[in-house]
Amino acid sequence: MVLRGLMVLVLAMFCSFAQAGGGGATPPSVIHLASEDWEDYTAADGHGLGWDVLRQVFEPAGVKVDIRTEPYVRSLGLAERGEVDACVGSYRDESEAVLYPHWSFDTDHIYALGLASSPVPTPETLGNYRLAWVRGYDYQDYLPNVQHFAEVQRRDGIVSMLTHNRADYYIDAQTEVDYVRNRAKDPSQLRSTHIAELPLYLCFAKTAKARSLMALFDQRMEQLVKSGELKPIFERWKQPYPFEDN
């Protein structure tokens, strides 16, 4: 009986140590995300389509979304160094220092903004023009035939670049192109043209915590796309639903 009791005690201790060692580890309760302040998407005050989608992914699973607002290049760097769990709004394989999940969470609708008097650009003719975009967006890696481009620090001077013939087209996501155009003195001088669709990803840090969060993200996205639960969010923000083909 004594021997049997000792065996039960040893087995109980083994199970306890195994659970403490990770078999029953508590999942993370918060995900730290870094993003640029994109109006009505990932705004610094927490409102926007992107934040609403990501909260729907994580928070019903018990993971609170904690946001940090930084310029995009710095946000990516924070994820690369493991100072946040993930950066928001990356294009696939943009950096080898982070991890990319199977699922994207949205699609960037890429537009070219130019003078209304300029020719209508197409993906095939982009190489004929002088292009500009925000530093770090690296559209030359994702758009065809790009030959001549300049990177800018801020969007404030874009309209001046176009009207003073220092660039032919400004390339950015639809929301940012609309922002620039609507704040021009004469928006009728400008025309935006759709040129590409690029899936948007969270890029995760190479840490154990971030890897577990990435696995949860893929699991939740699979469920949400299958159930259609994300559709009302895109409808509320009057944006196209990116998962119609899934």
mmCIF file of C-alpha atoms in Angstrom:
data_model
loop_
_atom_site.group_PDB
_atom_site.id
_atom_site.type_symbol
_atom_site.label_atom_id
_atom_site.label_comp_id
_atom_site.label_asym_id
_atom_site.label_seq_id
_atom_site.Cartn_x
_atom_site.Cartn_y
_atom_site.Cartn_z
ATOM 1 C CA MET A 1 0.000 0.000 0.000
ATOM 2 C CA VAL A 2 2.847 2.371 0.856
ATOM 3 C CA LEU A 3 4.505 1.664 -2.503
ATOM 4 C CA ARG A 4 1.234 2.253 -4.310
ATOM 5 C CA GLY A 5 0.757 5.535 -2.465
ATOM 6 C CA LEU A 6 4.248 6.682 -3.429
ATOM 7 C CA MET A 7 3.593 5.847 -7.068
ATOM 8 C CA VAL A 8 0.384 7.911 -7.049
ATOM 9 C CA LEU A 9 2.239 10.837 -5.451
ATOM 10 C CA VAL A 10 5.068 10.697 -8.009
ATOM 11 C CA LEU A 11 2.559 10.514 -10.877
ATOM 12 C CA ALA A 12 0.655 13.533 -9.537
ATOM 13 C CA MET A 13 3.884 15.527 -9.196
ATOM 14 C CA PHE A 14 4.932 14.570 -12.751
ATOM 15 C CA CYS A 15 1.591 15.740 -14.172
ATOM 16 C CA SER A 16 1.861 18.993 -12.234
ATOM 17 C CA PHE A 17 5.370 19.681 -13.545
ATOM 18 C CA ALA A 18 4.343 18.791 -17.107
ATOM 19 C CA GLN A 19 1.484 21.259 -16.958
ATOM 20 C CA ALA A 20 3.741 23.990 -15.551
ATOM 21 C CA GLY A 21 6.236 23.247 -18.293
ATOM 22 C CA GLY A 22 3.845 24.311 -21.046
ATOM 23 C CA GLY A 23 1.396 21.491 -21.726
ATOM 24 C CA GLY A 24 -1.341 23.532 -20.072
ATOM 25 C CA ALA A 25 0.220 26.984 -20.385
ATOM 26 C CA THR A 26 -2.182 29.903 -20.143
ATOM 27 C CA PRO A 27 -2.634 31.590 -23.554
ATOM 28 C CA PRO A 28 -1.596 35.256 -23.804
ATOM 29 C CA SER A 29 -4.225 37.664 -22.470
ATOM 30 C CA VAL A 30 -3.097 40.660 -24.545
ATOM 31 C CA ILE A 31 -1.592 41.298 -27.974
ATOM 32 C CA HIS A 32 0.531 44.414 -28.440
ATOM 33 C CA LEU A 33 0.072 45.787 -31.967
ATOM 34 C CA ALA A 34 1.925 48.669 -33.637
ATOM 35 C CA SER A 35 0.460 50.564 -36.575
ATOM 36 C CA GLU A 36 0.633 53.817 -38.412
ATOM 37 C CA ASP A 37 -2.206 56.251 -37.749
ATOM 38 C CA TRP A 38 -4.348 55.584 -40.830
ATOM 39 C CA GLU A 39 -7.549 57.626 -40.700
ATOM 40 C CA ASP A 40 -10.716 55.534 -40.284
ATOM 41 C CA TYR A 41 -8.572 52.392 -40.370
ATOM 42 C CA THR A 42 -6.061 52.231 -37.528
ATOM 43 C CA ALA A 43 -6.527 55.659 -35.980
ATOM 44 C CA ALA A 44 -4.516 56.565 -32.900
ATOM 45 C CA ASP A 45 -7.691 56.830 -30.806
ATOM 46 C CA GLY A 46 -8.565 53.207 -31.578
ATOM 47 C CA HIS A 47 -11.308 53.709 -34.140
ATOM 48 C CA GLY A 48 -11.316 52.385 -37.685
ATOM 49 C CA LEU A 49 -11.984 49.358 -39.844
ATOM 50 C CA GLY A 50 -8.638 47.701 -39.186
ATOM 51 C CA TRP A 51 -8.925 47.932 -35.405
ATOM 52 C CA ASP A 52 -12.533 46.696 -35.497
ATOM 53 C CA VAL A 53 -11.529 43.627 -37.526
ATOM 54 C CA LEU A 54 -8.588 42.798 -35.267
ATOM 55 C CA ARG A 55 -10.623 43.238 -32.094
ATOM 56 C CA GLN A 56 -13.210 40.842 -33.525
ATOM 57 C CA VAL A 57 -10.433 38.336 -34.217
ATOM 58 C CA PHE A 58 -8.768 38.411 -30.803
ATOM 59 C CA GLU A 59 -11.048 39.716 -28.079
ATOM 60 C CA PRO A 60 -13.805 37.034 -28.254
ATOM 61 C CA ALA A 61 -10.931 34.561 -27.769
ATOM 62 C CA GLY A 62 -9.912 36.322 -24.541
ATOM 63 C CA VAL A 63 -7.004 38.356 -25.948
ATOM 64 C CA LYS A 64 -7.197 42.123 -25.440
ATOM 65 C CA VAL A 65 -5.901 44.294 -28.294
ATOM 66 C CA ASP A 66 -3.399 46.907 -27.100
ATOM 67 C CA ILE A 67 -2.473 49.485 -29.756
ATOM 68 C CA ARG A 68 0.628 51.576 -30.260
ATOM 69 C CA THR A 69 0.770 54.280 -32.916
ATOM 70 C CA GLU A 70 4.041 54.734 -34.795
ATOM 71 C CA PRO A 71 5.060 55.471 -38.405
ATOM 72 C CA TYR A 72 4.918 52.303 -40.493
ATOM 73 C CA VAL A 73 8.689 51.765 -40.790
ATOM 74 C CA ARG A 74 9.105 52.100 -37.025
ATOM 75 C CA SER A 75 6.122 49.779 -36.405
ATOM 76 C CA LEU A 76 7.747 47.119 -38.553
ATOM 77 C CA GLY A 77 11.043 47.597 -36.725
ATOM 78 C CA LEU A 78 9.341 47.137 -33.359
ATOM 79 C CA ALA A 79 7.978 43.773 -34.514
ATOM 80 C CA GLU A 80 11.349 42.761 -35.953
ATOM 81 C CA ARG A 81 12.974 43.431 -32.564
ATOM 82 C CA GLY A 82 10.193 41.729 -30.600
ATOM 83 C CA GLU A 83 9.172 44.951 -28.820
ATOM 84 C CA VAL A 84 5.568 44.413 -29.949
ATOM 85 C CA ASP A 85 3.808 41.184 -30.865
ATOM 86 C CA ALA A 86 2.930 42.257 -34.393
ATOM 87 C CA CYS A 87 2.904 45.126 -36.863
ATOM 88 C CA VAL A 88 -0.333 45.980 -38.702
ATOM 89 C CA GLY A 89 -0.647 46.415 -42.455
ATOM 90 C CA SER A 90 2.347 44.614 -43.911
ATOM 91 C CA TYR A 91 2.526 43.118 -47.377
ATOM 92 C CA ARG A 92 3.478 39.448 -47.622
ATOM 93 C CA ASP A 93 7.191 38.644 -47.177
ATOM 94 C CA GLU A 94 8.056 42.307 -46.809
ATOM 95 C CA SER A 95 10.611 41.445 -44.126
ATOM 96 C CA GLU A 96 12.516 38.250 -43.333
ATOM 97 C CA ALA A 97 12.829 39.282 -39.689
ATOM 98 C CA VAL A 98 9.138 38.660 -38.927
ATOM 99 C CA LEU A 99 6.613 35.855 -39.400
ATOM 100 C CA TYR A 100 3.594 35.957 -41.716
ATOM 101 C CA PRO A 101 0.378 34.049 -40.996
ATOM 102 C CA HIS A 102 -1.600 32.076 -43.572
ATOM 103 C CA TRP A 103 -4.506 34.527 -43.486
ATOM 104 C CA SER A 104 -4.539 38.181 -44.441
ATOM 105 C CA PHE A 105 -7.037 40.357 -42.565
ATOM 106 C CA ASP A 106 -7.904 42.800 -45.363
ATOM 107 C CA THR A 107 -6.868 43.962 -48.820
ATOM 108 C CA ASP A 108 -5.211 47.256 -49.732
ATOM 109 C CA HIS A 109 -6.914 48.895 -52.688
ATOM 110 C CA ILE A 110 -3.981 50.640 -54.374
ATOM 111 C CA TYR A 111 -4.593 53.820 -56.369
ATOM 112 C CA ALA A 112 -2.533 56.253 -58.413
ATOM 113 C CA LEU A 113 -3.287 59.934 -57.816
ATOM 114 C CA GLY A 114 -2.371 62.334 -60.606
ATOM 115 C CA LEU A 115 -3.544 65.422 -62.401
ATOM 116 C CA ALA A 116 -6.903 65.039 -64.120
ATOM 117 C CA SER A 117 -5.235 66.176 -67.344
ATOM 118 C CA SER A 118 -2.678 63.333 -67.239
ATOM 119 C CA PRO A 119 -3.113 60.007 -69.095
ATOM 120 C CA VAL A 120 -4.960 57.284 -67.191
ATOM 121 C CA PRO A 121 -2.242 54.953 -65.810
ATOM 122 C CA THR A 122 -2.447 51.165 -65.922
ATOM 123 C CA PRO A 123 -0.246 48.502 -64.310
ATOM 124 C CA GLU A 124 1.347 47.985 -67.718
ATOM 125 C CA THR A 125 2.247 51.670 -68.179
ATOM 126 C CA LEU A 126 3.477 52.511 -64.655
ATOM 127 C CA GLY A 127 7.065 52.167 -65.825
ATOM 128 C CA ASN A 128 6.606 55.181 -68.085
ATOM 129 C CA TYR A 129 5.980 57.571 -65.203
ATOM 130 C CA ARG A 130 7.699 59.189 -62.236
ATOM 131 C CA LEU A 131 6.036 57.757 -59.135
ATOM 132 C CA ALA A 132 6.061 58.789 -55.488
ATOM 133 C CA TRP A 133 5.007 57.078 -52.272
ATOM 134 C CA VAL A 134 5.652 57.183 -48.539
ATOM 135 C CA ARG A 135 9.068 55.938 -47.431
ATOM 136 C CA GLY A 136 9.092 52.278 -46.476
ATOM 137 C CA TYR A 137 6.035 51.207 -48.471
ATOM 138 C CA ASP A 138 8.245 49.572 -51.132
ATOM 139 C CA TYR A 139 5.644 49.455 -53.895
ATOM 140 C CA GLN A 140 8.445 48.747 -56.365
ATOM 141 C CA ASP A 141 8.414 45.181 -55.001
ATOM 142 C CA TYR A 142 4.686 44.684 -55.578
ATOM 143 C CA LEU A 143 3.753 46.695 -58.665
ATOM 144 C CA PRO A 144 4.873 45.753 -62.182
ATOM 145 C CA ASN A 145 7.228 47.698 -64.418
ATOM 146 C CA VAL A 146 8.215 50.351 -61.862
ATOM 147 C CA GLN A 147 11.282 52.262 -63.087
ATOM 148 C CA HIS A 148 11.359 55.747 -61.572
ATOM 149 C CA PHE A 149 10.159 56.520 -58.048
ATOM 150 C CA ALA A 150 10.784 58.821 -55.109
ATOM 151 C CA GLU A 151 9.989 58.238 -51.449
ATOM 152 C CA VAL A 152 8.535 61.009 -49.291
ATOM 153 C CA GLN A 153 8.493 61.387 -45.523
ATOM 154 C CA ARG A 154 5.028 62.974 -45.315
ATOM 155 C CA ARG A 155 1.907 63.253 -47.439
ATOM 156 C CA ASP A 156 1.599 67.017 -46.930
ATOM 157 C CA GLY A 157 3.550 67.949 -50.060
ATOM 158 C CA ILE A 158 2.052 65.434 -52.505
ATOM 159 C CA VAL A 159 -0.329 67.822 -54.273
ATOM 160 C CA SER A 160 2.503 70.315 -54.719
ATOM 161 C CA MET A 161 4.712 67.591 -56.225
ATOM 162 C CA LEU A 162 2.013 66.774 -58.760
ATOM 163 C CA THR A 163 1.047 70.329 -59.683
ATOM 164 C CA HIS A 164 4.694 71.432 -59.992
ATOM 165 C CA ASN A 165 5.559 68.451 -62.209
ATOM 166 C CA ARG A 166 7.985 66.836 -59.765
ATOM 167 C CA ALA A 167 6.081 63.529 -59.985
ATOM 168 C CA ASP A 168 3.457 62.112 -62.313
ATOM 169 C CA TYR A 169 1.551 59.934 -59.844
ATOM 170 C CA TYR A 170 1.340 59.368 -56.127
ATOM 171 C CA ILE A 171 0.780 55.707 -55.140
ATOM 172 C CA ASP A 172 -1.039 54.747 -51.958
ATOM 173 C CA ALA A 173 -4.023 52.894 -50.517
ATOM 174 C CA GLN A 174 -7.442 54.280 -51.426
ATOM 175 C CA THR A 175 -8.077 55.807 -47.994
ATOM 176 C CA GLU A 176 -4.842 57.798 -48.054
ATOM 177 C CA VAL A 177 -5.278 58.833 -51.700
ATOM 178 C CA ASP A 178 -8.766 60.117 -50.883
ATOM 179 C CA TYR A 179 -7.368 61.945 -47.860
ATOM 180 C CA VAL A 180 -4.762 63.754 -49.965
ATOM 181 C CA ARG A 181 -7.202 64.562 -52.767
ATOM 182 C CA ASN A 182 -9.971 65.850 -50.501
ATOM 183 C CA ARG A 183 -7.599 68.286 -48.797
ATOM 184 C CA ALA A 184 -6.358 69.827 -52.031
ATOM 185 C CA LYS A 185 -7.464 73.416 -52.737
ATOM 186 C CA ASP A 186 -9.128 72.195 -55.936
ATOM 187 C CA PRO A 187 -9.809 68.431 -55.806
ATOM 188 C CA SER A 188 -11.211 68.567 -59.350
ATOM 189 C CA GLN A 189 -7.631 69.067 -60.569
ATOM 190 C CA LEU A 190 -6.810 65.530 -59.441
ATOM 191 C CA ARG A 191 -7.919 62.046 -60.502
ATOM 192 C CA SER A 192 -7.374 58.712 -58.760
ATOM 193 C CA THR A 193 -7.096 55.435 -60.681
ATOM 194 C CA HIS A 194 -7.245 51.909 -59.268
ATOM 195 C CA ILE A 195 -4.144 49.899 -60.171
ATOM 196 C CA ALA A 196 -3.780 46.920 -57.784
ATOM 197 C CA GLU A 197 -5.112 44.846 -54.893
ATOM 198 C CA LEU A 198 -2.565 43.816 -52.236
ATOM 199 C CA PRO A 199 -3.467 41.575 -49.260
ATOM 200 C CA LEU A 200 -2.720 43.076 -45.846
ATOM 201 C CA TYR A 201 -1.147 41.030 -43.060
ATOM 202 C CA LEU A 202 -0.164 41.192 -39.462
ATOM 203 C CA CYS A 203 3.559 40.466 -39.329
ATOM 204 C CA PHE A 204 4.451 38.753 -36.067
ATOM 205 C CA ALA A 205 7.607 38.920 -33.993
ATOM 206 C CA LYS A 206 9.783 35.823 -33.787
ATOM 207 C CA THR A 207 8.953 35.161 -30.137
ATOM 208 C CA ALA A 208 7.178 32.252 -28.473
ATOM 209 C CA LYS A 209 4.290 34.506 -27.433
ATOM 210 C CA ALA A 210 3.889 35.980 -30.916
ATOM 211 C CA ARG A 211 3.984 32.529 -32.501
ATOM 212 C CA SER A 212 1.119 31.393 -30.283
ATOM 213 C CA LEU A 213 -0.827 34.544 -31.148
ATOM 214 C CA MET A 214 -0.208 33.950 -34.853
ATOM 215 C CA ALA A 215 -1.617 30.438 -34.540
ATOM 216 C CA LEU A 216 -4.672 31.864 -32.774
ATOM 217 C CA PHE A 217 -5.037 34.521 -35.477
ATOM 218 C CA ASP A 218 -5.121 31.919 -38.256
ATOM 219 C CA GLN A 219 -7.550 29.770 -36.309
ATOM 220 C CA ARG A 220 -9.908 32.694 -35.648
ATOM 221 C CA MET A 221 -9.717 34.032 -39.205
ATOM 222 C CA GLU A 222 -10.653 30.599 -40.536
ATOM 223 C CA GLN A 223 -13.714 30.594 -38.278
ATOM 224 C CA LEU A 224 -14.750 34.190 -38.959
ATOM 225 C CA VAL A 225 -14.448 33.991 -42.733
ATOM 226 C CA LYS A 226 -16.370 30.707 -42.778
ATOM 227 C CA SER A 227 -19.156 32.153 -40.622
ATOM 228 C CA GLY A 228 -19.259 35.526 -42.384
ATOM 229 C CA GLU A 229 -18.976 37.364 -39.054
ATOM 230 C CA LEU A 230 -16.566 39.959 -40.468
ATOM 231 C CA LYS A 231 -18.920 41.104 -43.235
ATOM 232 C CA PRO A 232 -20.929 43.542 -41.079
ATOM 233 C CA ILE A 233 -17.720 45.329 -40.063
ATOM 234 C CA PHE A 234 -16.770 46.025 -43.673
ATOM 235 C CA GLU A 235 -20.350 47.042 -44.453
ATOM 236 C CA ARG A 236 -20.377 49.457 -41.511
ATOM 237 C CA TRP A 237 -17.240 51.153 -42.847
ATOM 238 C CA LYS A 238 -18.574 51.030 -46.436
ATOM 239 C CA GLN A 239 -15.573 49.040 -47.674
ATOM 240 C CA PRO A 240 -15.483 46.000 -49.999
ATOM 241 C CA TYR A 241 -15.494 42.647 -48.255
ATOM 242 C CA PRO A 242 -12.146 40.994 -49.167
ATOM 243 C CA PHE A 243 -13.088 37.357 -48.585
ATOM 244 C CA GLU A 244 -15.893 36.791 -51.094
ATOM 245 C CA ASP A 245 -13.901 34.076 -52.853
ATOM 246 C CA ASN A 246 -13.139 32.131 -49.670
#
